[in-house]
């Protein structure tokens, strides 16, 4: 279990960029695979990107591949989501999540969640 707090959300015009940060408490952040999820009103929660505990593996949803980049700095207990070329359909609440699963897979369970940060992209 790790406590997560997101920041960096806000309002941005289409085509712009935004960088989200997720700060984790404790000294075991390096043991968690991390991911960013998002949920728009009326839509199901969607996994946007994930990164393995050492940062050597990443995965992206097709809808954001080539535009978003997930990274982590284990020394700072922080995971980032750099979002470029933003589109109105990227508007959602973005959540940081952590998984204690040993293996990095596309079907990991996430048991630690942040409170979310709102990202709004205007056209």
mmCIF file with all atom_site columns, C-alpha atoms in Angstrom, residues 50-123:
data_model
loop_
_atom_site.group_PDB
_atom_site.id
_atom_site.type_symbol
_atom_site.label_atom_id
_atom_site.label_alt_id
_atom_site.label_comp_id
_atom_site.label_asym_id
_atom_site.label_entity_id
_atom_site.label_seq_id
_atom_site.pdbx_PDB_ins_code
_atom_site.Cartn_x
_atom_site.Cartn_y
_atom_site.Cartn_z
_atom_site.occupancy
_atom_site.B_iso_or_equiv
_atom_site.pdbx_formal_charge
_atom_site.auth_seq_id
_atom_site.auth_comp_id
_atom_site.auth_asym_id
_atom_site.auth_atom_id
_atom_site.pdbx_PDB_model_num
ATOM 1  C CA . UNK A 1 50  ? 1.820   2.027  -17.237 1.00 0.00 ? 50  UNK A CA 1
ATOM 2  C CA . UNK A 1 51  ? 5.435   1.645  -16.229 1.00 0.00 ? 51  UNK A CA 1
ATOM 3  C CA . UNK A 1 52  ? 7.304   -1.169 -14.519 1.00 0.00 ? 52  UNK A CA 1
ATOM 4  C CA . UNK A 1 53  ? 8.936   -0.780 -11.122 1.00 0.00 ? 53  UNK A CA 1
ATOM 5  C CA . UNK A 1 54  ? 12.378  -0.118 -12.568 1.00 0.00 ? 54  UNK A CA 1
ATOM 6  C CA . UNK A 1 55  ? 11.036  2.009  -15.413 1.00 0.00 ? 55  UNK A CA 1
ATOM 7  C CA . UNK A 1 56  ? 12.435  -0.302 -18.064 1.00 0.00 ? 56  UNK A CA 1
ATOM 8  C CA . UNK A 1 57  ? 9.045   -1.261 -19.525 1.00 0.00 ? 57  UNK A CA 1
ATOM 9  C CA . UNK A 1 58  ? 6.099   0.904  -20.531 1.00 0.00 ? 58  UNK A CA 1
ATOM 10 C CA . UNK A 1 59  ? 2.718   0.404  -22.153 1.00 0.00 ? 59  UNK A CA 1
ATOM 11 C CA . UNK A 1 60  ? 0.270   2.874  -23.697 1.00 0.00 ? 60  UNK A CA 1
ATOM 12 C CA . UNK A 1 61  ? -3.318  2.898  -24.804 1.00 0.00 ? 61  UNK A CA 1
ATOM 13 C CA . UNK A 1 62  ? -3.645  3.194  -28.566 1.00 0.00 ? 62  UNK A CA 1
ATOM 14 C CA . UNK A 1 63  ? -5.522  6.456  -28.137 1.00 0.00 ? 63  UNK A CA 1
ATOM 15 C CA . UNK A 1 64  ? -2.520  8.184  -26.550 1.00 0.00 ? 64  UNK A CA 1
ATOM 16 C CA . UNK A 1 65  ? 0.450   6.363  -28.051 1.00 0.00 ? 65  UNK A CA 1
ATOM 17 C CA . UNK A 1 66  ? 2.876   8.803  -29.596 1.00 0.00 ? 66  UNK A CA 1
ATOM 18 C CA . UNK A 1 67  ? 1.422   11.728 -27.656 1.00 0.00 ? 67  UNK A CA 1
ATOM 19 C CA . UNK A 1 68  ? 1.806   10.740 -23.994 1.00 0.00 ? 68  UNK A CA 1
ATOM 20 C CA . UNK A 1 69  ? 4.928   9.615  -22.162 1.00 0.00 ? 69  UNK A CA 1
ATOM 21 C CA . UNK A 1 70  ? 5.002   7.966  -18.746 1.00 0.00 ? 70  UNK A CA 1
ATOM 22 C CA . UNK A 1 71  ? 8.166   8.109  -16.668 1.00 0.00 ? 71  UNK A CA 1
ATOM 23 C CA . UNK A 1 72  ? 9.251   7.696  -13.070 1.00 0.00 ? 72  UNK A CA 1
ATOM 24 C CA . UNK A 1 73  ? 11.950  8.907  -10.739 1.00 0.00 ? 73  UNK A CA 1
ATOM 25 C CA . UNK A 1 74  ? 12.279  6.389  -7.937  1.00 0.00 ? 74  UNK A CA 1
ATOM 26 C CA . UNK A 1 75  ? 14.720  8.610  -6.068  1.00 0.00 ? 75  UNK A CA 1
ATOM 27 C CA . UNK A 1 76  ? 11.954  11.235 -5.858  1.00 0.00 ? 76  UNK A CA 1
ATOM 28 C CA . UNK A 1 77  ? 9.084   8.765  -5.352  1.00 0.00 ? 77  UNK A CA 1
ATOM 29 C CA . UNK A 1 78  ? 7.315   10.326 -8.319  1.00 0.00 ? 78  UNK A CA 1
ATOM 30 C CA . UNK A 1 79  ? 5.720   9.160  -11.549 1.00 0.00 ? 79  UNK A CA 1
ATOM 31 C CA . UNK A 1 80  ? 4.959   11.552 -14.397 1.00 0.00 ? 80  UNK A CA 1
ATOM 32 C CA . UNK A 1 81  ? 2.687   11.715 -17.395 1.00 0.00 ? 81  UNK A CA 1
ATOM 33 C CA . UNK A 1 82  ? 3.799   14.098 -20.116 1.00 0.00 ? 82  UNK A CA 1
ATOM 34 C CA . UNK A 1 83  ? 0.848   14.843 -22.384 1.00 0.00 ? 83  UNK A CA 1
ATOM 35 C CA . UNK A 1 84  ? 1.454   16.488 -25.745 1.00 0.00 ? 84  UNK A CA 1
ATOM 36 C CA . UNK A 1 85  ? -0.815  17.299 -28.679 1.00 0.00 ? 85  UNK A CA 1
ATOM 37 C CA . UNK A 1 86  ? -3.808  17.227 -26.380 1.00 0.00 ? 86  UNK A CA 1
ATOM 38 C CA . UNK A 1 87  ? -7.272  16.699 -27.822 1.00 0.00 ? 87  UNK A CA 1
ATOM 39 C CA . UNK A 1 88  ? -10.697 17.527 -26.381 1.00 0.00 ? 88  UNK A CA 1
ATOM 40 C CA . UNK A 1 89  ? -11.349 13.795 -26.001 1.00 0.00 ? 89  UNK A CA 1
ATOM 41 C CA . UNK A 1 90  ? -8.467  13.670 -23.514 1.00 0.00 ? 90  UNK A CA 1
ATOM 42 C CA . UNK A 1 91  ? -10.643 15.615 -21.081 1.00 0.00 ? 91  UNK A CA 1
ATOM 43 C CA . UNK A 1 92  ? -11.100 13.486 -17.970 1.00 0.00 ? 92  UNK A CA 1
ATOM 44 C CA . UNK A 1 93  ? -10.132 13.015 -14.366 1.00 0.00 ? 93  UNK A CA 1
ATOM 45 C CA . UNK A 1 94  ? -6.699  11.418 -14.350 1.00 0.00 ? 94  UNK A CA 1
ATOM 46 C CA . UNK A 1 95  ? -5.760  8.974  -11.609 1.00 0.00 ? 95  UNK A CA 1
ATOM 47 C CA . UNK A 1 96  ? -2.406  7.636  -10.538 1.00 0.00 ? 96  UNK A CA 1
ATOM 48 C CA . UNK A 1 97  ? -2.381  3.996  -9.447  1.00 0.00 ? 97  UNK A CA 1
ATOM 49 C CA . UNK A 1 98  ? 0.103   1.501  -8.078  1.00 0.00 ? 98  UNK A CA 1
ATOM 50 C CA . UNK A 1 99  ? 0.307   -2.274 -8.312  1.00 0.00 ? 99  UNK A CA 1
ATOM 51 C CA . UNK A 1 100 ? 2.207   -4.562 -5.972  1.00 0.00 ? 100 UNK A CA 1
ATOM 52 C CA . UNK A 1 101 ? 2.003   -7.394 -8.488  1.00 0.00 ? 101 UNK A CA 1
ATOM 53 C CA . UNK A 1 102 ? 5.381   -9.050 -8.943  1.00 0.00 ? 102 UNK A CA 1
ATOM 54 C CA . UNK A 1 103 ? 5.267   -9.324 -12.737 1.00 0.00 ? 103 UNK A CA 1
ATOM 55 C CA . UNK A 1 104 ? 4.605   -6.421 -15.059 1.00 0.00 ? 104 UNK A CA 1
ATOM 56 C CA . UNK A 1 105 ? 1.641   -7.406 -17.255 1.00 0.00 ? 105 UNK A CA 1
ATOM 57 C CA . UNK A 1 106 ? -1.340  -5.814 -18.974 1.00 0.00 ? 106 UNK A CA 1
ATOM 58 C CA . UNK A 1 107 ? -3.719  -7.394 -16.448 1.00 0.00 ? 107 UNK A CA 1
ATOM 59 C CA . UNK A 1 108 ? -2.258  -6.168 -13.180 1.00 0.00 ? 108 UNK A CA 1
ATOM 60 C CA . UNK A 1 109 ? -4.471  -5.331 -10.239 1.00 0.00 ? 109 UNK A CA 1
ATOM 61 C CA . UNK A 1 110 ? -4.019  -1.836 -8.858  1.00 0.00 ? 110 UNK A CA 1
ATOM 62 C CA . UNK A 1 111 ? -4.590  -1.510 -5.132  1.00 0.00 ? 111 UNK A CA 1
ATOM 63 C CA . UNK A 1 112 ? -3.327  2.030  -4.524  1.00 0.00 ? 112 UNK A CA 1
ATOM 64 C CA . UNK A 1 113 ? -5.074  5.053  -6.020  1.00 0.00 ? 113 UNK A CA 1
ATOM 65 C CA . UNK A 1 114 ? -4.730  8.789  -5.908  1.00 0.00 ? 114 UNK A CA 1
ATOM 66 C CA . UNK A 1 115 ? -7.643  11.194 -5.598  1.00 0.00 ? 115 UNK A CA 1
ATOM 67 C CA . UNK A 1 116 ? -7.465  12.295 -9.220  1.00 0.00 ? 116 UNK A CA 1
ATOM 68 C CA . UNK A 1 117 ? -6.698  15.530 -11.016 1.00 0.00 ? 117 UNK A CA 1
ATOM 69 C CA . UNK A 1 118 ? -8.916  17.180 -13.624 1.00 0.00 ? 118 UNK A CA 1
ATOM 70 C CA . UNK A 1 119 ? -7.601  17.708 -17.136 1.00 0.00 ? 119 UNK A CA 1
ATOM 71 C CA . UNK A 1 120 ? -9.755  19.805 -19.448 1.00 0.00 ? 120 UNK A CA 1
ATOM 72 C CA . UNK A 1 121 ? -8.828  20.333 -23.090 1.00 0.00 ? 121 UNK A CA 1
ATOM 73 C CA . UNK A 1 122 ? -10.743 23.062 -24.884 1.00 0.00 ? 122 UNK A CA 1
ATOM 74 C CA . UNK A 1 123 ? -11.286 23.151 -28.635 1.00 0.00 ? 123 UNK A CA 1
#
